[in-house]
Amino acid sequence: MSKYNYTPKKLIRLLSENGFLFVRQNGSHAIFKNFQTNRKVIVPIHSSDIPKGTAGAILKDAGIDLIDTKV
């Protein structure tokens, strides 16, 4: 198991804590936007964990450093 194990719920909470707001949902993907930085990220909403690479890419697009996060 990887060090960073993200469920969609954990990832959404982390985004919300960093100023991202839910904008809309299209199928099984939720779109979040930070209106201060004007960044937009898409989070897959599935019952299983989000793969490490996908979660890392979402956090990178959001401008969130993995070292600063408490999961």
PDB file of C-alpha atoms in Angstrom:
ATOM      1  CA  MET A   1       0.000   0.000   0.000  1.00  0.00           C
ATOM      2  CA  SER A   2       1.232   3.470  -0.766  1.00  0.00           C
ATOM      3  CA  LYS A   3       1.988   6.134   1.804  1.00  0.00           C
ATOM      4  CA  TYR A   4      -0.713   8.407   0.380  1.00  0.00           C
ATOM      5  CA  ASN A   5      -3.947   6.437   0.212  1.00  0.00           C
ATOM      6  CA  TYR A   6      -6.734   8.741  -0.997  1.00  0.00           C
ATOM      7  CA  THR A   7     -10.432   8.029  -1.143  1.00  0.00           C
ATOM      8  CA  PRO A   8     -12.599  10.531  -3.032  1.00  0.00           C
ATOM      9  CA  LYS A   9     -13.992  11.709   0.321  1.00  0.00           C
ATOM     10  CA  LYS A  10     -10.499  12.439   1.735  1.00  0.00           C
ATOM     11  CA  LEU A  11      -9.431  14.222  -1.432  1.00  0.00           C
ATOM     12  CA  ILE A  12     -12.578  16.380  -1.461  1.00  0.00           C
ATOM     13  CA  ARG A  13     -12.050  17.292   2.212  1.00  0.00           C
ATOM     14  CA  LEU A  14      -8.440  18.245   1.480  1.00  0.00           C
ATOM     15  CA  LEU A  15      -9.510  20.406  -1.467  1.00  0.00           C
ATOM     16  CA  SER A  16     -12.233  22.095   0.621  1.00  0.00           C
ATOM     17  CA  GLU A  17      -9.726  22.905   3.365  1.00  0.00           C
ATOM     18  CA  ASN A  18      -7.611  24.651   0.719  1.00  0.00           C
ATOM     19  CA  GLY A  19     -10.366  26.912  -0.622  1.00  0.00           C
ATOM     20  CA  PHE A  20     -11.883  24.761  -3.356  1.00  0.00           C
ATOM     21  CA  LEU A  21     -15.655  24.796  -3.798  1.00  0.00           C
ATOM     22  CA  PHE A  22     -17.887  22.283  -5.543  1.00  0.00           C
ATOM     23  CA  VAL A  23     -19.018  23.762  -8.876  1.00  0.00           C
ATOM     24  CA  ARG A  24     -20.820  20.910 -10.636  1.00  0.00           C
ATOM     25  CA  GLN A  25     -20.828  17.201 -11.323  1.00  0.00           C
ATOM     26  CA  ASN A  26     -20.843  15.389 -14.647  1.00  0.00           C
ATOM     27  CA  GLY A  27     -21.509  11.672 -14.226  1.00  0.00           C
ATOM     28  CA  SER A  28     -18.988  10.247 -11.772  1.00  0.00           C
ATOM     29  CA  HIS A  29     -16.646  13.254 -11.849  1.00  0.00           C
ATOM     30  CA  ALA A  30     -16.992  16.301  -9.591  1.00  0.00           C
ATOM     31  CA  ILE A  31     -15.518  19.654 -10.583  1.00  0.00           C
ATOM     32  CA  PHE A  32     -14.069  21.912  -7.881  1.00  0.00           C
ATOM     33  CA  LYS A  33     -12.776  25.456  -8.280  1.00  0.00           C
ATOM     34  CA  ASN A  34     -10.781  27.843  -6.140  1.00  0.00           C
ATOM     35  CA  PHE A  35     -12.084  31.289  -7.041  1.00  0.00           C
ATOM     36  CA  GLN A  36      -9.105  33.064  -5.444  1.00  0.00           C
ATOM     37  CA  THR A  37      -6.463  31.274  -7.511  1.00  0.00           C
ATOM     38  CA  ASN A  38      -8.819  30.471 -10.405  1.00  0.00           C
ATOM     39  CA  ARG A  39      -7.640  26.829 -10.400  1.00  0.00           C
ATOM     40  CA  LYS A  40     -10.023  24.038 -11.375  1.00  0.00           C
ATOM     41  CA  VAL A  41      -9.686  20.311 -10.615  1.00  0.00           C
ATOM     42  CA  ILE A  42     -11.749  17.254 -11.474  1.00  0.00           C
ATOM     43  CA  VAL A  43     -12.173  14.486  -8.891  1.00  0.00           C
ATOM     44  CA  PRO A  44     -13.400  11.020  -9.908  1.00  0.00           C
ATOM     45  CA  ILE A  45     -16.156   9.861  -7.558  1.00  0.00           C
ATOM     46  CA  HIS A  46     -15.851   6.071  -7.366  1.00  0.00           C
ATOM     47  CA  SER A  47     -16.270   3.606  -4.510  1.00  0.00           C
ATOM     48  CA  SER A  48     -12.606   2.551  -4.585  1.00  0.00           C
ATOM     49  CA  ASP A  49      -9.447   4.483  -3.741  1.00  0.00           C
ATOM     50  CA  ILE A  50      -8.046   6.968  -6.224  1.00  0.00           C
ATOM     51  CA  PRO A  51      -4.736   5.688  -7.674  1.00  0.00           C
ATOM     52  CA  LYS A  52      -1.596   7.336  -6.271  1.00  0.00           C
ATOM     53  CA  GLY A  53      -0.622   8.940  -9.592  1.00  0.00           C
ATOM     54  CA  THR A  54      -4.099  10.347 -10.205  1.00  0.00           C
ATOM     55  CA  ALA A  55      -4.340  11.765  -6.679  1.00  0.00           C
ATOM     56  CA  GLY A  56      -0.884  13.311  -7.041  1.00  0.00           C
ATOM     57  CA  ALA A  57      -1.834  14.921 -10.347  1.00  0.00           C
ATOM     58  CA  ILE A  58      -5.044  16.344  -8.862  1.00  0.00           C
ATOM     59  CA  LEU A  59      -3.151  17.814  -5.902  1.00  0.00           C
ATOM     60  CA  LYS A  60      -0.447  19.198  -8.200  1.00  0.00           C
ATOM     61  CA  ASP A  61      -3.089  20.867 -10.393  1.00  0.00           C
ATOM     62  CA  ALA A  62      -4.643  22.297  -7.239  1.00  0.00           C
ATOM     63  CA  GLY A  63      -1.291  23.689  -6.092  1.00  0.00           C
ATOM     64  CA  ILE A  64      -1.289  21.590  -2.906  1.00  0.00           C
ATOM     65  CA  ASP A  65       2.065  20.229  -1.724  1.00  0.00           C
ATOM     66  CA  LEU A  66       1.947  16.597  -0.582  1.00  0.00           C
ATOM     67  CA  ILE A  67       4.435  17.289   2.214  1.00  0.00           C
ATOM     68  CA  ASP A  68       2.132  19.876   3.823  1.00  0.00           C
ATOM     69  CA  THR A  69      -0.924  17.603   3.889  1.00  0.00           C
ATOM     70  CA  LYS A  70      -2.099  15.581   6.864  1.00  0.00           C
ATOM     71  CA  VAL A  71      -4.030  12.551   5.635  1.00  0.00           C
TER      72      VAL A  71
END
